[in-house]
Short mmCIF file of C-alpha atoms and ligand atoms in Angstrom, two decimals:
data_model
loop_
_atom_site.label_atom_id
_atom_site.label_comp_id
_atom_site.label_asym_id
_atom_site.label_seq_id
_atom_site.Cartn_x
_atom_site.Cartn_y
_atom_site.Cartn_z
CA MET A 27 -81.21 192.80 427.00
CA LYS A 28 -84.66 194.12 426.44
CA THR A 29 -87.15 191.43 427.36
CA GLY A 30 -90.83 191.10 427.85
CA ASN A 31 -92.99 193.66 426.20
CA SER A 32 -91.55 197.12 425.98
CA ASN A 33 -94.82 198.92 426.11
CA GLY A 34 -93.42 202.36 425.39
CA SER A 35 -95.51 205.28 424.21
CA ASN A 36 -95.02 204.39 420.56
CA ARG A 37 -95.73 200.72 421.00
CA GLY A 38 -98.88 199.04 422.23
CA LEU A 39 -100.51 195.76 423.14
CA TRP A 40 -103.33 193.68 421.79
CA ALA A 41 -106.36 194.24 423.98
CA THR A 42 -107.66 190.71 423.85
CA ARG A 43 -106.40 187.25 423.12
CA LEU A 44 -108.90 186.84 420.31
CA GLY A 45 -107.78 190.19 418.92
CA PHE A 46 -104.27 188.87 418.44
CA ILE A 47 -105.44 185.65 416.82
CA LEU A 48 -107.72 187.56 414.46
CA ALA A 49 -104.99 190.03 413.57
CA ALA A 50 -102.43 187.29 412.92
CA SER A 51 -105.04 185.45 410.89
CA GLY A 52 -105.76 188.67 409.05
CA SER A 53 -102.09 188.88 408.16
CA ALA A 54 -102.00 185.28 406.98
CA VAL A 55 -105.24 185.31 405.04
CA GLY A 56 -104.80 187.45 401.97
CA LEU A 57 -104.30 187.43 398.24
CA GLY A 58 -102.20 184.33 398.88
CA ASN A 59 -105.27 182.36 399.90
CA VAL A 60 -108.02 183.88 397.84
CA TRP A 61 -106.21 184.58 394.60
CA LYS A 62 -102.98 182.58 394.46
CA PHE A 63 -103.95 179.30 396.13
CA PRO A 64 -106.83 178.44 393.76
CA TYR A 65 -104.91 179.33 390.63
CA ILE A 66 -101.76 177.41 391.46
CA THR A 67 -103.86 174.49 392.66
CA GLY A 68 -105.65 174.63 389.31
CA GLN A 69 -102.37 174.65 387.43
CA ASN A 70 -100.79 171.88 389.46
CA GLY A 71 -103.36 169.17 389.22
CA GLY A 72 -105.87 169.90 391.96
CA GLY A 73 -106.19 167.40 394.80
CA ALA A 74 -102.62 166.13 394.70
CA PHE A 75 -101.21 169.64 395.05
CA VAL A 76 -103.52 170.31 397.96
CA LEU A 77 -102.16 167.28 399.82
CA VAL A 78 -98.52 168.35 399.35
CA TYR A 79 -99.41 171.88 400.42
CA LEU A 80 -101.02 170.55 403.60
CA LEU A 81 -97.92 168.51 404.35
CA CYS A 82 -95.71 171.62 403.98
CA ILE A 83 -98.02 173.56 406.28
CA ALA A 84 -97.74 170.84 408.92
CA VAL A 85 -93.99 170.17 408.91
CA VAL A 86 -92.60 173.59 408.00
CA GLY A 87 -95.29 176.24 408.44
CA LEU A 88 -96.60 175.25 411.82
CA PRO A 89 -93.24 174.90 413.64
CA ILE A 90 -91.80 178.09 412.11
CA MET A 91 -94.90 180.08 413.03
CA LEU A 92 -94.59 179.00 416.66
CA THR A 93 -90.91 179.98 416.49
CA GLU A 94 -91.69 183.48 415.20
CA PHE A 95 -94.37 183.97 417.85
CA THR A 96 -91.92 182.88 420.54
CA ILE A 97 -89.17 185.26 419.41
CA GLY A 98 -91.68 188.09 419.16
CA ARG A 99 -93.16 187.69 422.59
CA ARG A 100 -89.82 187.02 424.24
CA THR A 101 -88.23 190.21 422.94
CA GLY A 102 -91.24 192.46 422.44
CA LEU A 103 -89.51 193.92 419.44
CA ASN A 104 -89.45 194.22 415.65
CA PRO A 105 -87.44 191.62 413.68
CA VAL A 106 -84.14 193.54 413.77
CA GLY A 107 -84.44 194.45 417.44
CA ALA A 108 -85.50 190.90 418.27
CA PHE A 109 -82.44 189.17 416.80
CA ARG A 110 -80.18 191.86 418.19
CA ALA A 111 -81.65 191.32 421.65
CA LEU A 112 -81.34 187.52 421.56
CA ALA A 113 -77.91 187.44 419.93
CA PRO A 114 -76.15 190.75 420.63
CA GLY A 115 -73.11 191.47 418.54
CA THR A 116 -73.60 188.55 416.18
CA PRO A 117 -74.45 188.48 412.48
CA TRP A 118 -77.84 186.85 413.23
CA VAL A 119 -79.37 190.32 413.08
CA VAL A 120 -79.09 189.98 409.33
CA ILE A 121 -82.24 187.82 409.46
CA GLY A 122 -84.07 190.82 410.83
CA PHE A 123 -82.76 193.22 408.18
CA MET A 124 -83.63 190.75 405.45
CA GLY A 125 -87.11 190.52 406.92
CA VAL A 126 -87.71 194.26 406.97
CA LEU A 127 -86.44 194.46 403.40
CA ALA A 128 -88.74 191.60 402.36
CA GLY A 129 -91.69 193.35 404.00
CA PHE A 130 -90.86 196.54 402.13
CA LEU A 131 -90.62 194.71 398.81
CA ILE A 132 -93.71 192.54 399.27
CA LEU A 133 -95.89 195.47 400.31
CA SER A 134 -94.77 197.48 397.28
CA PHE A 135 -96.29 195.04 394.79
CA TYR A 136 -98.98 193.71 397.13
CA SER A 137 -100.45 197.19 397.15
CA VAL A 138 -100.63 197.15 393.36
CA VAL A 139 -102.68 193.93 393.32
CA GLY A 140 -104.65 195.21 396.31
CA GLY A 141 -105.45 198.22 394.14
CA TRP A 142 -106.80 195.94 391.41
CA THR A 143 -109.17 194.40 393.96
CA LEU A 144 -110.45 197.87 394.90
CA ALA A 145 -111.04 198.66 391.24
CA TYR A 146 -112.99 195.43 390.86
CA VAL A 147 -115.13 196.27 393.87
CA ILE A 148 -116.11 199.49 392.10
CA LYS A 149 -116.60 197.68 388.81
CA ALA A 150 -118.90 195.19 390.53
CA VAL A 151 -120.88 197.79 392.47
CA THR A 152 -121.48 199.95 389.39
CA GLY A 153 -122.79 196.93 387.50
CA GLY A 154 -119.93 197.02 385.00
CA MET A 155 -119.45 193.27 385.20
CA SER A 156 -122.73 192.45 383.52
CA THR A 157 -120.96 192.71 380.16
CA PHE A 158 -118.51 189.94 381.11
CA THR A 159 -120.44 187.20 379.35
CA SER A 160 -117.39 185.16 378.37
CA PRO A 161 -113.95 184.63 379.90
CA GLN A 162 -112.47 186.25 376.77
CA ILE A 163 -114.38 189.48 377.30
CA ALA A 164 -113.55 189.53 381.00
CA GLY A 165 -109.93 188.71 380.25
CA GLU A 166 -109.67 191.54 377.76
CA PHE A 167 -111.06 193.97 380.29
CA PHE A 168 -108.58 192.72 382.90
CA GLY A 169 -105.69 193.10 380.45
CA SER A 170 -106.63 196.62 379.47
CA PHE A 171 -107.31 197.63 383.06
CA ILE A 172 -103.95 196.52 384.45
CA SER A 173 -102.14 198.33 381.62
CA ASP A 174 -104.02 201.59 382.16
CA THR A 175 -101.46 203.80 383.91
CA PRO A 176 -103.73 206.42 385.53
CA GLN A 177 -106.21 203.82 386.79
CA VAL A 178 -103.58 201.47 388.18
CA LEU A 179 -101.83 204.34 389.95
CA LEU A 180 -105.09 205.70 391.30
CA PHE A 181 -106.01 202.39 392.92
CA HIS A 182 -102.48 201.66 394.12
CA THR A 183 -102.62 205.08 395.82
CA ALA A 184 -106.02 204.35 397.33
CA PHE A 185 -104.95 200.96 398.65
CA MET A 186 -101.79 202.33 400.21
CA ILE A 187 -103.69 205.17 401.86
CA LEU A 188 -106.16 202.69 403.39
CA THR A 189 -103.30 200.56 404.67
CA MET A 190 -101.45 203.52 406.18
CA GLY A 191 -104.66 204.91 407.63
CA ILE A 192 -105.26 201.76 409.67
CA VAL A 193 -101.64 201.30 410.76
CA LEU A 194 -101.47 204.97 411.81
CA ARG A 195 -104.18 204.30 414.36
CA GLY A 196 -101.88 201.88 416.12
CA ILE A 197 -102.15 198.37 417.45
CA HIS A 198 -105.31 198.31 419.46
CA GLY A 199 -107.25 201.18 417.94
CA GLY A 200 -106.47 200.45 414.32
CA ILE A 201 -105.27 197.00 413.45
CA GLU A 202 -107.10 195.00 416.10
CA LYS A 203 -110.41 196.84 415.70
CA ALA A 204 -110.32 196.45 411.93
CA CYS A 205 -109.53 192.72 412.07
CA ASP A 206 -112.16 192.06 414.74
CA ILE A 207 -114.81 193.08 412.23
CA LEU A 208 -113.18 192.13 408.96
CA MET A 209 -112.13 188.54 409.67
CA PRO A 210 -115.49 187.15 410.79
CA THR A 211 -117.17 188.96 407.89
CA LEU A 212 -114.80 187.23 405.55
CA VAL A 213 -115.72 183.78 406.84
CA VAL A 214 -119.44 184.45 406.52
CA MET A 215 -119.02 185.76 402.98
CA LEU A 216 -116.99 182.74 401.93
CA LEU A 217 -119.51 180.29 403.33
CA LEU A 218 -122.29 182.05 401.42
CA LEU A 219 -120.28 181.91 398.23
CA MET A 220 -119.49 178.24 398.72
CA VAL A 221 -123.17 177.37 399.04
CA ARG A 222 -123.87 179.36 395.87
CA SER A 223 -121.06 177.57 394.00
CA LEU A 224 -121.93 174.07 395.15
CA THR A 225 -125.57 174.38 394.13
CA LEU A 226 -124.74 175.22 390.52
CA ASP A 227 -125.42 172.58 387.87
CA GLY A 228 -122.28 170.59 387.18
CA ALA A 229 -120.52 171.76 390.34
CA MET A 230 -119.61 168.20 391.30
CA GLU A 231 -117.01 167.94 388.51
CA GLY A 232 -115.14 170.76 390.22
CA VAL A 233 -115.42 169.12 393.60
CA LYS A 234 -113.96 165.95 392.13
CA PHE A 235 -111.05 167.81 390.52
CA TYR A 236 -110.37 169.54 393.80
CA LEU A 237 -110.70 166.64 396.19
CA SER A 238 -109.51 163.52 394.38
CA PRO A 239 -105.72 163.46 394.25
CA ASP A 240 -103.99 162.26 391.11
CA PHE A 241 -100.56 161.34 392.43
CA SER A 242 -99.01 161.13 388.98
CA LYS A 243 -99.12 164.95 389.03
CA ILE A 244 -96.71 165.26 391.94
CA ASP A 245 -93.12 166.02 390.99
CA GLY A 246 -90.28 168.13 392.33
CA SER A 247 -91.58 171.40 391.01
CA VAL A 248 -95.06 170.82 392.44
CA ILE A 249 -93.51 170.26 395.85
CA LEU A 250 -91.45 173.44 395.52
CA MET A 251 -94.49 175.48 394.57
CA ALA A 252 -96.42 174.08 397.50
CA MET A 253 -93.65 174.97 399.92
CA GLY A 254 -93.30 178.55 398.66
CA GLN A 255 -97.03 178.97 398.87
CA ALA A 256 -97.03 177.73 402.46
CA PHE A 257 -94.52 180.45 403.45
CA PHE A 258 -96.30 183.22 401.63
CA SER A 259 -99.73 182.23 402.80
CA LEU A 260 -98.80 181.94 406.46
CA SER A 261 -96.88 185.29 406.40
CA LEU A 262 -93.71 183.51 407.47
CA GLY A 263 -90.02 184.14 406.92
CA MET A 264 -89.78 187.92 407.32
CA GLY A 265 -90.59 188.58 410.94
CA CYS A 266 -94.09 189.82 410.27
CA LEU A 267 -95.41 187.47 412.94
CA ILE A 268 -92.46 188.27 415.23
CA THR A 269 -93.73 191.84 415.12
CA TYR A 270 -97.35 190.90 415.78
CA ALA A 271 -96.36 188.64 418.67
CA SER A 272 -94.28 191.44 420.15
CA TYR A 273 -97.53 193.14 421.14
CA LEU A 274 -98.68 190.09 423.12
CA PRO A 275 -99.22 190.15 426.83
CA PRO A 276 -97.21 187.36 428.52
CA GLU A 277 -100.15 185.15 429.42
CA GLU A 278 -100.97 184.28 425.85
CA ASN A 279 -100.77 180.58 425.01
CA LEU A 280 -98.51 180.57 421.96
CA THR A 281 -99.08 176.99 420.88
CA SER A 282 -102.82 177.25 420.71
CA ALA A 283 -102.57 180.64 418.96
CA THR A 284 -100.34 179.00 416.36
CA VAL A 285 -102.78 176.16 415.81
CA TYR A 286 -105.70 178.56 415.45
CA VAL A 287 -103.94 180.80 412.94
CA VAL A 288 -102.69 177.87 410.85
CA LEU A 289 -106.11 176.24 410.86
CA PHE A 290 -107.79 179.50 409.98
CA ASP A 291 -105.43 180.35 407.14
CA THR A 292 -105.51 176.84 405.73
CA GLY A 293 -109.27 176.62 406.20
CA ILE A 294 -109.82 179.81 404.20
CA ALA A 295 -107.59 178.59 401.38
CA LEU A 296 -109.37 175.22 401.25
CA LEU A 297 -112.76 176.92 401.37
CA MET A 298 -111.72 179.21 398.56
CA GLY A 299 -111.00 176.15 396.43
CA MET A 300 -114.50 174.96 397.20
CA VAL A 301 -115.83 178.31 396.00
CA ILE A 302 -113.85 178.49 392.80
CA PHE A 303 -113.53 175.00 391.32
CA PRO A 304 -117.21 174.03 391.40
CA ALA A 305 -118.05 177.36 389.77
CA VAL A 306 -115.34 177.06 387.14
CA PHE A 307 -116.46 173.56 386.14
CA ALA A 308 -120.14 174.45 386.29
CA VAL A 309 -119.71 177.01 383.53
CA GLY A 310 -117.40 174.75 381.53
CA MET A 311 -114.11 176.57 381.99
CA GLU A 312 -110.56 175.41 382.56
CA PRO A 313 -109.04 175.39 386.06
CA THR A 314 -105.60 176.00 384.56
CA GLU A 315 -106.38 179.63 383.70
CA GLY A 316 -103.53 180.98 385.88
CA PRO A 317 -103.15 184.32 387.68
CA SER A 318 -106.15 185.79 385.90
CA LEU A 319 -108.44 183.09 387.34
CA VAL A 320 -109.98 185.32 389.97
CA PHE A 321 -110.00 188.52 387.92
CA SER A 322 -111.19 187.27 384.60
CA VAL A 323 -112.81 183.87 385.05
CA LEU A 324 -114.79 184.51 388.20
CA PRO A 325 -116.61 187.62 386.93
CA THR A 326 -117.75 185.53 383.97
CA VAL A 327 -118.94 182.87 386.36
CA PHE A 328 -120.86 185.53 388.26
CA THR A 329 -122.69 186.80 385.18
CA GLN A 330 -123.80 183.25 384.45
CA MET A 331 -125.33 182.53 387.80
CA PRO A 332 -128.42 183.61 389.65
CA PHE A 333 -127.78 186.57 391.99
CA GLY A 334 -124.46 187.02 390.22
CA PHE A 335 -124.55 190.78 390.69
CA VAL A 336 -124.70 190.49 394.47
CA VAL A 337 -122.21 187.63 394.52
CA SER A 338 -119.68 189.62 392.49
CA ILE A 339 -119.88 192.54 394.91
CA VAL A 340 -119.53 190.26 397.92
CA PHE A 341 -116.62 188.42 396.40
CA PHE A 342 -114.50 191.42 395.48
CA ILE A 343 -115.17 193.16 398.77
CA LEU A 344 -113.96 189.98 400.40
CA LEU A 345 -110.83 189.91 398.30
CA ALA A 346 -110.06 193.56 399.05
CA ILE A 347 -110.59 192.98 402.78
CA ALA A 348 -108.29 189.99 402.80
CA ALA A 349 -105.62 191.94 400.94
CA LEU A 350 -105.94 194.92 403.28
CA THR A 351 -105.52 192.97 406.54
CA SER A 352 -102.36 191.39 405.08
CA ALA A 353 -100.97 194.69 403.81
CA ILE A 354 -101.50 196.14 407.28
CA SER A 355 -99.23 193.50 408.79
CA LEU A 356 -96.49 194.15 406.25
CA MET A 357 -96.68 197.91 406.92
CA GLU A 358 -96.64 197.31 410.67
CA ALA A 359 -93.49 195.17 410.52
CA VAL A 360 -91.62 197.84 408.57
CA ALA A 361 -92.95 200.67 410.75
CA ALA A 362 -92.11 198.83 413.99
CA PHE A 363 -88.49 198.63 412.88
CA PHE A 364 -88.26 202.43 412.63
CA ILE A 365 -90.31 202.98 415.78
CA ASP A 366 -88.20 200.62 417.94
CA GLN A 367 -84.76 201.03 416.45
CA PHE A 368 -84.75 204.75 415.65
CA GLY A 369 -87.29 205.96 418.18
CA TRP A 370 -89.53 207.41 415.49
CA GLU A 371 -93.09 208.38 416.26
CA ARG A 372 -95.60 205.93 414.79
CA LYS A 373 -96.91 208.74 412.62
CA LYS A 374 -93.53 209.51 411.15
CA ALA A 375 -92.69 205.83 410.57
CA VAL A 376 -95.94 205.16 408.75
CA TRP A 377 -95.88 208.30 406.63
CA VAL A 378 -92.22 208.15 405.63
CA MET A 379 -92.07 204.41 405.00
CA GLY A 380 -95.56 204.21 403.53
CA ALA A 381 -94.69 206.91 401.02
CA THR A 382 -91.37 205.27 400.15
CA ILE A 383 -92.98 201.86 399.65
CA TYR A 384 -95.71 203.49 397.60
CA LEU A 385 -93.18 205.15 395.29
CA PHE A 386 -91.20 201.95 394.98
CA GLY A 387 -94.42 200.16 394.02
CA ILE A 388 -95.11 202.45 391.06
CA PRO A 389 -92.83 200.62 388.60
CA SER A 390 -94.50 197.36 389.70
CA GLY A 391 -97.86 198.89 388.94
CA LEU A 392 -96.68 199.91 385.50
CA SER A 393 -95.19 196.49 384.76
CA PHE A 394 -98.28 195.38 382.88
CA GLY A 395 -98.50 198.47 380.66
CA LEU A 396 -96.06 201.32 380.25
CA LEU A 397 -93.10 199.31 381.53
CA ALA A 398 -94.15 195.88 380.25
CA ASP A 399 -91.19 195.78 377.89
CA VAL A 400 -88.62 196.88 380.43
CA LYS A 401 -87.12 193.54 381.40
CA PHE A 402 -84.45 192.56 383.88
CA PHE A 403 -83.22 189.05 383.11
CA ASP A 404 -86.36 188.50 381.13
CA LYS A 405 -88.64 189.56 383.97
CA THR A 406 -90.73 192.66 384.54
CA PHE A 407 -90.04 194.87 387.54
CA PHE A 408 -93.08 193.39 389.29
CA ASP A 409 -91.84 189.84 388.77
CA VAL A 410 -88.31 190.68 389.87
CA VAL A 411 -89.47 192.21 393.14
CA ASP A 412 -91.95 189.40 393.80
CA ASN A 413 -89.34 186.79 392.95
CA ILE A 414 -86.58 188.23 395.14
CA ALA A 415 -88.85 188.67 398.13
CA SER A 416 -91.09 185.62 397.94
CA ASN A 417 -88.76 183.01 396.52
CA TYR A 418 -85.47 184.01 398.09
CA LEU A 419 -85.85 186.25 401.12
CA LEU A 420 -88.81 184.43 402.72
CA PRO A 421 -87.54 180.85 402.58
CA LEU A 422 -84.03 182.00 403.53
CA GLY A 423 -85.42 183.98 406.45
CA GLY A 424 -87.53 181.03 407.58
CA MET A 425 -84.67 178.60 407.32
CA LEU A 426 -82.26 180.86 409.21
CA THR A 427 -84.86 181.54 411.90
CA ALA A 428 -85.32 177.80 412.41
CA ILE A 429 -81.55 177.26 412.56
CA PHE A 430 -81.13 180.21 414.90
CA VAL A 431 -83.63 178.89 417.41
CA GLY A 432 -82.81 175.23 416.91
CA TRP A 433 -79.05 175.53 417.18
CA TRP A 434 -78.01 178.92 418.53
CA TRP A 435 -80.49 180.54 420.89
CA GLY A 436 -81.59 177.04 421.81
CA THR A 437 -84.83 175.16 421.94
CA ASP A 438 -84.62 175.13 425.75
CA ASN A 439 -84.83 178.91 425.89
CA ALA A 440 -87.67 178.88 423.41
CA HIS A 441 -89.37 176.13 425.38
CA LYS A 442 -89.16 178.22 428.53
CA GLU A 443 -90.70 181.21 426.78
CA ILE A 444 -93.49 179.06 425.34
CA GLU A 445 -94.23 177.72 428.81
CA ARG A 446 -94.06 181.07 430.58
CA HIS A 447 -97.12 181.36 432.78
CA GLU A 448 -97.86 177.74 433.31
CA THR A 449 -98.95 176.48 429.97
CA THR A 450 -97.51 173.03 429.31
CA PHE A 451 -95.98 172.63 425.89
CA ARG A 452 -97.09 169.11 425.13
CA TRP A 453 -95.53 168.70 421.70
CA ALA A 454 -92.16 170.10 422.72
CA LYS A 455 -90.23 167.07 421.46
CA ALA A 456 -91.95 167.01 418.09
CA TRP A 457 -91.51 170.76 417.63
CA GLU A 458 -87.84 170.55 418.59
CA PHE A 459 -87.23 167.85 416.01
CA LEU A 460 -89.09 169.76 413.30
CA ILE A 461 -87.33 173.04 413.98
CA LYS A 462 -83.84 171.56 414.27
CA PHE A 463 -83.94 169.17 411.35
CA VAL A 464 -87.05 168.88 409.26
CA SER A 465 -87.86 172.53 408.57
CA PRO A 466 -84.35 173.76 407.72
CA ILE A 467 -83.62 170.77 405.52
CA ALA A 468 -86.96 171.00 403.74
CA VAL A 469 -86.43 174.68 403.01
CA PHE A 470 -82.87 174.02 401.92
CA LEU A 471 -84.23 171.60 399.35
CA VAL A 472 -86.63 174.26 398.14
CA PHE A 473 -83.62 176.47 397.62
CA LEU A 474 -81.77 173.89 395.62
CA GLY A 475 -84.89 173.77 393.49
CA HIS A 476 -84.78 177.54 392.89
CA PHE A 477 -81.14 177.60 391.98
CA PHE A 478 -80.79 174.47 389.89
N1 LIG B 1 -99.93 185.99 403.91
C1 LIG B 1 -100.46 187.04 403.10
C2 LIG B 1 -101.26 186.42 401.96
O1 LIG B 1 -101.52 185.25 401.97
C3 LIG B 1 -99.41 187.96 402.57
C4 LIG B 1 -98.47 188.41 403.62
C5 LIG B 1 -98.72 189.25 404.67
C6 LIG B 1 -97.14 187.98 403.78
N2 LIG B 1 -97.63 189.36 405.45
C7 LIG B 1 -96.65 188.60 404.93
C8 LIG B 1 -96.35 187.13 403.03
C9 LIG B 1 -95.33 188.34 405.35
C10 LIG B 1 -95.06 186.89 403.47
C11 LIG B 1 -94.55 187.47 404.61
O2 LIG B 1 -101.65 187.09 401.05
#
């Protein structure tokens, strides 16, 4: 069995401990936090949803993240290689294949939305948002933009090229360097935006909506949404974090890395709520706007506030950065599979798979225009791909990973790996209980919710 870190010529290692934490945080923090979290919170009643989400993060997200980190560092391999190494000749390797497939699918549509963020950066910089004086006008622009074939393809292409460009430069030189700069910038930008939002007239209404839970809003479907969001936001269930942890030197403390990444990801999402809801209420809009919240409501908010021009630029740069550091991790997980399992050069893996994912993303990009009427079971291509990957492959992957470690590979083996190099795993008992029982059962219930 291949153990430890196989630091072959095509692989690499994180240079610093902080570099790994920033890169894993960069993977976790993305469109899921900045775009999706505020809009589904808005649609699901605000404060109450936030509480359920936090619960899911604590009992499912946290233990599964530690599990993925452990598998990654133990094997030093991509998801397929990792399961094959820990359970040779068994069907468990299917988890790895499902993961690589999920990464492929998620990146294909993620790049489309990432492209939208790039377009909005340009729109903001060129002052084009000054005409967005009402949410209707901004919404109309958004609608016509995402249905404009040449534009959508142009920005999808640009986003994919950026992603591939960084992953091509490898672990230390590309991904780690980029995240070292990008992640702290993101935090500073968000804090600035939050101050701007909170000092608007009428901002307190938004704070109230966001922070005071109305428990009558919590039902089965709210819990299911919160759980799915926890998986997506933390980059769990497809081996993305197995891959990132495979580049860890053995002395890394996995438990504290897990806590940092979870706190960082959750902190950014919560902060984002504090940016958006006060602003939305201050200008008298509805928090239930949906997926267009960021793209059509926020620009309107910007035009109605002092320094809105600067704020709009800052905000969309931030969104594009967050999307890019997540896309990088998806690309890396897919590339690592071809590098480790087929011995491909990094260059070849990134070019071949990047191009394939790009092509597969084209119909997703056209799903809001040219192909809007092409439906599969009543869903556009974009929605089908998103649905299969996010709602089925991720939770299934997470559940199976928990079962694999809890019941097959064994929590003792995992425990030993976590404690390699003298770190004491203080919450071992709690983690063991969560990973064996709570997480798999919770995810299983999510599944029942999807199917019935
Ligand atoms: N977590 C990222 C976000 O919030 C998206 C992402 C990156 C992801 N890698 C992933 C989601 C792996 C699921 C699995 O936008």
